[in-house]
Tab-separated table of C-alpha atoms and ligand atoms in Angstrom:
chain	number	residue	atom	x	y	z
I	244	MET	CA	26.364	-30.368	0.177
I	245	LEU	CA	23.806	-27.608	0.147
I	246	SER	CA	21.867	-27.333	-3.070
I	247	PRO	CA	21.551	-23.815	-4.511
I	248	PRO	CA	18.414	-21.938	-3.362
I	249	ARG	CA	15.403	-22.713	-5.565
I	250	ARG	CA	14.078	-19.782	-7.514
I	251	PRO	CA	10.346	-19.237	-7.190
I	252	ARG	CA	8.735	-20.012	-10.559
I	253	PRO	CA	5.802	-17.827	-11.624
I	254	LEU	CA	2.591	-19.597	-12.664
I	255	SER	CA	2.280	-17.200	-15.558
I	256	THR	CA	3.941	-14.202	-17.169
I	257	GLU	CA	1.963	-11.799	-19.267
I	258	ALA	CA	1.810	-8.172	-20.256
I	259	PRO	CA	-1.803	-7.062	-20.633
I	260	ALA	CA	-2.560	-3.924	-22.611
I	261	ARG	CA	-2.427	-0.604	-20.705
I	262	ALA	CA	-0.593	-2.117	-17.752
I	263	ALA	CA	2.854	-3.211	-16.662
I	264	GLU	CA	4.046	-6.782	-17.026
I	265	ARG	CA	2.920	-9.143	-14.288
I	266	ARG	CA	3.996	-12.465	-12.808
I	267	VAL	CA	1.727	-14.650	-10.719
I	268	TYR	CA	3.210	-17.001	-8.125
I	269	ARG	CA	1.480	-19.793	-6.233
I	270	SER	CA	3.534	-19.165	-3.095
I	271	LEU	CA	6.344	-16.873	-1.981
I	272	THR	CA	7.830	-16.002	1.372
I	273	SER	CA	6.958	-12.402	0.528
I	274	THR	CA	6.503	-10.545	-2.730
I	275	MET	CA	8.988	-8.048	-1.257
I	276	ASP	CA	11.648	-10.781	-1.006
I	277	GLU	CA	11.043	-11.761	-4.608
I	278	ALA	CA	11.177	-8.114	-5.661
I	279	ALA	CA	14.517	-7.669	-3.865
I	280	ARG	CA	15.891	-10.765	-5.585
I	281	LEU	CA	14.761	-9.606	-9.022
I	282	VAL	CA	16.139	-6.085	-8.499
I	283	ARG	CA	19.489	-7.611	-7.533
I	284	GLU	CA	19.368	-9.454	-10.868
I	285	GLY	CA	18.786	-6.191	-12.737
I	286	GLU	CA	14.976	-5.949	-12.921
I	287	ARG	CA	13.752	-2.328	-12.938
I	288	GLY	CA	10.103	-2.794	-13.828
I	289	PRO	CA	7.439	-1.724	-14.080
I	290	LEU	CA	6.587	-5.284	-13.076
I	291	TRP	CA	3.821	-6.571	-10.803
I	292	LEU	CA	4.508	-9.669	-8.718
I	293	LEU	CA	1.324	-11.282	-7.426
I	294	ALA	CA	1.443	-14.104	-4.866
I	295	LEU	CA	-1.550	-16.281	-4.043
I	296	GLU	CA	0.133	-17.227	-0.773
I	297	GLN	CA	2.867	-15.621	1.303
I	298	THR	CA	4.520	-17.560	4.087
I	299	SER	CA	6.438	-14.700	5.673
I	300	ALA	CA	4.808	-11.429	4.670
I	301	ARG	CA	5.760	-8.224	6.363
I	302	GLY	CA	4.012	-4.956	7.108
I	303	ARG	CA	5.186	-1.494	8.040
I	304	GLN	CA	7.678	-1.040	10.897
I	305	GLY	CA	8.785	-4.679	10.567
I	306	ARG	CA	5.425	-5.997	11.745
I	307	PRO	CA	4.216	-9.343	10.399
I	308	TRP	CA	1.388	-9.204	7.857
I	309	ALA	CA	-1.183	-11.982	8.014
I	310	MET	CA	-2.569	-13.176	4.704
I	311	PRO	CA	-5.608	-15.428	4.888
I	312	PRO	CA	-6.294	-17.390	1.650
I	313	GLY	CA	-7.982	-15.392	-1.103
I	314	ASN	CA	-6.452	-12.091	-0.069
I	315	PHE	CA	-4.408	-9.923	-2.401
I	316	ALA	CA	-0.627	-9.633	-2.095
I	317	ALA	CA	1.449	-7.950	-4.731
I	318	THR	CA	4.543	-5.847	-5.190
I	319	LEU	CA	5.161	-3.409	-7.998
I	320	ILE	CA	8.805	-2.992	-8.960
I	321	ASP	CA	9.384	0.374	-10.561
I	322	ALA	CA	12.207	2.843	-11.052
I	323	PRO	CA	10.575	6.260	-11.115
I	324	GLU	CA	12.615	9.322	-11.924
I	325	GLY	CA	13.718	11.476	-9.007
I	326	GLY	CA	15.073	10.962	-5.531
I	327	PRO	CA	13.744	9.686	-2.204
I	328	MET	CA	10.944	12.271	-2.115
I	329	GLU	CA	9.542	11.254	-5.502
I	330	LYS	CA	9.754	7.624	-4.452
I	331	ALA	CA	7.946	8.280	-1.164
I	332	GLN	CA	5.194	10.092	-3.078
I	333	ARG	CA	4.353	6.774	-4.746
I	334	SER	CA	2.694	5.618	-1.536
I	335	PHE	CA	-0.012	8.259	-2.144
I	336	VAL	CA	-0.243	7.190	-5.779
I	337	ALA	CA	-0.726	3.598	-4.608
I	338	SER	CA	-3.354	4.633	-2.020
I	339	LEU	CA	-5.403	6.456	-4.653
I	340	ALA	CA	-5.082	3.564	-7.087
I	341	LEU	CA	-6.228	1.121	-4.407
I	342	ARG	CA	-9.195	3.322	-3.543
I	343	ASP	CA	-10.186	3.441	-7.230
I	344	ALA	CA	-9.760	-0.302	-7.764
I	345	LEU	CA	-11.861	-1.059	-4.671
I	346	ALA	CA	-14.512	1.456	-5.747
I	347	GLU	CA	-14.684	-0.184	-9.175
I	348	VAL	CA	-15.377	-3.642	-7.780
I	349	ALA	CA	-17.621	-2.393	-4.953
I	350	PRO	CA	-19.223	0.914	-5.994
I	351	GLN	CA	-21.320	1.020	-2.828
I	352	ALA	CA	-18.284	0.762	-0.529
I	353	HIS	CA	-17.508	3.578	1.889
I	354	LEU	CA	-13.781	4.106	1.293
I	355	SER	CA	-11.334	6.580	2.790
I	356	LEU	CA	-7.573	6.996	3.129
I	357	LYS	CA	-5.619	7.005	6.363
I	358	TRP	CA	-2.201	8.613	6.594
I	359	PRO	CA	0.342	7.490	5.657
I	360	ASN	CA	-0.901	4.691	3.432
I	361	ASP	CA	-3.825	2.621	4.593
I	362	VAL	CA	-7.126	2.264	2.806
I	363	LEU	CA	-10.200	2.156	5.018
I	364	LEU	CA	-13.475	0.467	4.211
I	365	SER	CA	-16.381	1.270	6.511
I	366	GLU	CA	-13.682	2.801	8.772
I	367	GLY	CA	-11.787	-0.499	9.104
I	368	LYS	CA	-8.437	-1.260	7.499
I	369	VAL	CA	-8.916	-3.159	4.247
I	370	ALA	CA	-5.502	-2.548	2.677
I	371	GLY	CA	-1.972	-1.580	3.573
I	372	ILE	CA	1.038	-0.438	1.586
I	373	LEU	CA	4.710	-1.026	2.255
I	374	LEU	CA	7.371	0.919	0.351
I	375	GLU	CA	10.909	-0.430	0.263
I	376	ASN	CA	13.784	1.131	-1.593
I	377	PHE	CA	16.079	-1.427	-3.190
I	378	GLY	CA	18.689	1.054	-4.452
I	379	PRO	CA	18.049	1.468	-8.163
I	380	ALA	CA	14.399	0.398	-7.902
I	381	LEU	CA	11.422	0.925	-5.653
I	382	ALA	CA	9.203	-1.892	-4.397
I	383	ILE	CA	5.610	-1.001	-3.572
I	384	GLY	CA	4.029	-3.846	-1.628
I	385	ILE	CA	0.253	-3.944	-1.394
I	386	GLY	CA	-1.897	-6.193	0.747
I	387	VAL	CA	-5.695	-6.172	0.483
I	388	ASN	CA	-8.081	-8.153	2.650
I	389	LEU	CA	-10.284	-9.249	-0.227
I	390	ALA	CA	-11.645	-12.443	1.290
I	391	ALA	CA	-10.929	-12.321	5.009
I	392	ALA	CA	-9.667	-9.981	7.692
I	393	PRO	CA	-6.880	-11.305	9.878
I	394	GLY	CA	-7.723	-11.845	13.558
I	395	GLN	CA	-7.782	-8.679	15.608
I	396	GLY	CA	-5.408	-10.111	18.271
I	397	ASP	CA	-3.835	-7.458	20.407
I	398	LEU	CA	-4.695	-4.283	18.512
I	399	PRO	CA	-3.400	-1.150	20.241
I	400	GLU	CA	-6.142	1.109	21.590
I	401	GLY	CA	-7.336	3.481	18.868
I	402	ALA	CA	-6.044	1.279	16.018
I	403	VAL	CA	-8.501	0.642	13.209
I	404	ARG	CA	-9.949	-2.876	13.084
I	405	PRO	CA	-9.049	-5.018	10.082
I	406	VAL	CA	-11.968	-5.674	7.726
I	407	SER	CA	-12.397	-7.541	4.455
I	408	LEU	CA	-14.063	-6.512	1.236
I	409	LEU	CA	-16.177	-9.667	1.237
I	410	GLN	CA	-17.380	-9.272	4.797
I	411	GLU	CA	-18.204	-5.558	4.480
I	412	THR	CA	-19.731	-5.506	1.003
I	413	GLY	CA	-20.508	-9.097	-0.031
I	414	VAL	CA	-18.329	-8.581	-3.121
I	415	ALA	CA	-16.086	-11.554	-3.979
I	416	VAL	CA	-13.145	-10.807	-6.255
I	417	SER	CA	-10.083	-12.904	-7.010
I	418	PRO	CA	-6.571	-11.489	-6.557
I	419	GLU	CA	-5.969	-11.749	-10.326
I	420	ALA	CA	-9.173	-9.849	-11.141
I	421	PHE	CA	-8.287	-7.233	-8.545
I	422	LEU	CA	-4.868	-6.727	-10.143
I	423	ASP	CA	-6.675	-6.176	-13.463
I	424	ARG	CA	-8.196	-3.057	-11.839
I	425	LEU	CA	-5.287	-1.992	-9.688
I	426	ALA	CA	-2.501	-2.042	-12.281
I	427	PRO	CA	-4.152	0.417	-14.702
I	428	ALA	CA	-5.367	2.568	-11.799
I	429	TYR	CA	-1.799	2.801	-10.533
I	430	ALA	CA	-0.539	3.653	-14.026
I	431	ARG	CA	-3.147	6.441	-14.298
I	432	TRP	CA	-2.288	8.069	-10.966
I	433	ASP	CA	1.439	7.678	-11.593
I	434	ALA	CA	1.070	9.414	-14.963
I	435	ARG	CA	-0.804	12.215	-13.194
I	436	LEU	CA	2.009	12.627	-10.671
I	437	VAL	CA	4.545	12.860	-13.481
I	438	ALA	CA	2.426	15.274	-15.542
I	439	GLU	CA	1.028	17.535	-12.810
I	440	GLY	CA	3.336	17.114	-9.834
I	441	PHE	CA	2.631	16.168	-6.238
I	442	PRO	CA	0.122	18.986	-5.428
I	443	SER	CA	-2.407	17.305	-7.703
I	444	ILE	CA	-1.904	13.941	-5.969
I	445	ARG	CA	-1.988	15.580	-2.549
I	446	ASP	CA	-5.294	17.315	-3.320
I	447	ALA	CA	-6.859	14.067	-4.505
I	448	TRP	CA	-5.546	12.208	-1.474
I	449	LEU	CA	-6.807	14.896	0.943
I	450	ALA	CA	-10.240	14.824	-0.683
I	451	ALA	CA	-10.503	11.185	0.417
I	452	ALA	CA	-8.648	11.486	3.740
I	453	ALA	CA	-10.187	10.097	6.920
I	454	ARG	CA	-10.458	12.431	9.948
I	455	LEU	CA	-9.196	15.556	8.172
I	456	GLY	CA	-9.737	18.528	10.498
I	457	GLN	CA	-10.332	16.235	13.463
I	458	GLU	CA	-8.184	15.335	16.430
I	459	ILE	CA	-5.932	12.318	15.954
I	460	ARG	CA	-2.945	10.818	17.737
I	461	ALA	CA	0.389	10.144	16.044
I	462	ARG	CA	2.864	7.795	17.677
I	463	THR	CA	6.590	7.766	16.956
I	464	PRO	CA	9.424	6.080	18.883
I	465	LYS	CA	9.758	9.426	20.738
I	466	GLY	CA	6.182	9.439	22.007
I	467	GLU	CA	2.641	10.417	21.161
I	468	THR	CA	1.486	13.715	19.630
I	469	ARG	CA	-2.175	14.667	19.810
I	470	GLY	CA	-3.503	17.339	17.495
I	471	ARG	CA	-5.819	18.413	14.726
I	472	PHE	CA	-5.068	16.714	11.420
I	473	ASP	CA	-4.541	19.655	9.059
I	474	GLY	CA	-3.239	17.863	5.986
I	475	ILE	CA	0.022	16.747	4.428
I	476	ASP	CA	2.871	18.927	3.225
I	477	ALA	CA	4.768	18.894	-0.060
I	478	ARG	CA	6.804	15.897	1.102
I	479	GLY	CA	3.752	13.951	2.240
I	480	SER	CA	4.499	14.527	5.933
I	481	LEU	CA	1.629	14.663	8.433
I	482	MET	CA	0.660	18.179	9.556
I	483	LEU	CA	-0.917	18.560	12.983
I	484	THR	CA	-1.929	21.584	15.010
I	485	THR	CA	-1.223	20.834	18.646
I	486	PRO	CA	-1.783	22.978	21.767
I	487	ALA	CA	1.957	23.806	21.525
I	488	GLY	CA	1.756	24.850	17.858
I	489	PRO	CA	2.116	23.221	14.459
I	490	VAL	CA	3.939	19.899	14.226
I	491	THR	CA	5.044	18.086	11.062
I	492	LEU	CA	5.851	14.391	11.227
I	493	PRO	CA	7.516	12.557	8.332
I	494	ALA	CA	6.731	9.135	9.843
I	495	ALA	CA	4.360	7.936	12.553
I	496	ASP	CA	1.547	5.530	13.316
I	497	VAL	CA	-1.808	7.261	13.481
I	498	TYR	CA	-4.561	6.363	15.952
I	499	PHE	CA	-8.058	7.737	16.034
U	605	BTN	O1	1.683	-2.648	7.427
U	605	BTN	C1	1.013	-2.400	6.400
U	605	BTN	O2	-0.106	-1.883	6.466
U	605	BTN	C2	1.576	-2.742	5.051
U	605	BTN	C3	1.227	-4.143	4.662
U	605	BTN	C4	1.836	-4.556	3.334
U	605	BTN	C5	1.578	-6.006	3.037
U	605	BTN	C6	1.976	-6.355	1.640
U	605	BTN	S1	1.343	-7.906	1.091
U	605	BTN	C7	2.330	-7.792	-0.331
U	605	BTN	C8	3.673	-7.274	0.110
U	605	BTN	N1	4.488	-8.371	0.602
U	605	BTN	C9	4.773	-8.245	1.895
U	605	BTN	O3	5.469	-9.032	2.554
U	605	BTN	N2	4.197	-7.143	2.385
U	605	BTN	C10	3.469	-6.420	1.367
């Protein structure tokens, strides 16, 4: 007879001041899987799930996400007010929070933001964000190459190379210590979104955007669009000026 599936047990549960509750796990398939399970059980957050190892992590567009030991992997479960647009805006909140947390631990780092939700360090990808909507709650998955960058393998031409914080700056920080910075940074930017609305978040994001005003390429299942990166609209969609006129893309992969 099959035994019932074992529930992952957190190593610790605590609620530090100024931040949401957090649970730390030694190993999970993916913090997104654990988030989905907890949401099914009624969890609505805000709750951070931090895994020291993931055996089956995923990235955007169903791609696998490699997680060398020492890297950061967490998911924030939250149930913000509003509809799909307000939820999608949290990817910009998370990008800004990640930028701030990285800047706090490595003040000398050259950081920028790549649409839709990557954080670049010295122009390489140091962190990625994956948003998944689990009905009543949102899961914001965040992976940061703190200790090591995954192998470059078969990167598409124009894709940014993966880099790690340690390799680029010499700064060593544990996943737990990084969450100590990230959780309050997220709470600050989220409060700003609620208080001031998306234009304030958009302005802050654009001020840190990589390649603004320059030519980029955006790939969707329908093909590639080349154009000048003019910003993001009120929904967070990518705005390009192409030889054929303005184009707005709600989702795409961007190449430089
Ligand atoms: O493709 C991307 O850039 C997004 C990567 C997101 C990876 C993180 S690691 C924590 C969370 N758990 C997952 O399985 N994926 C996200």
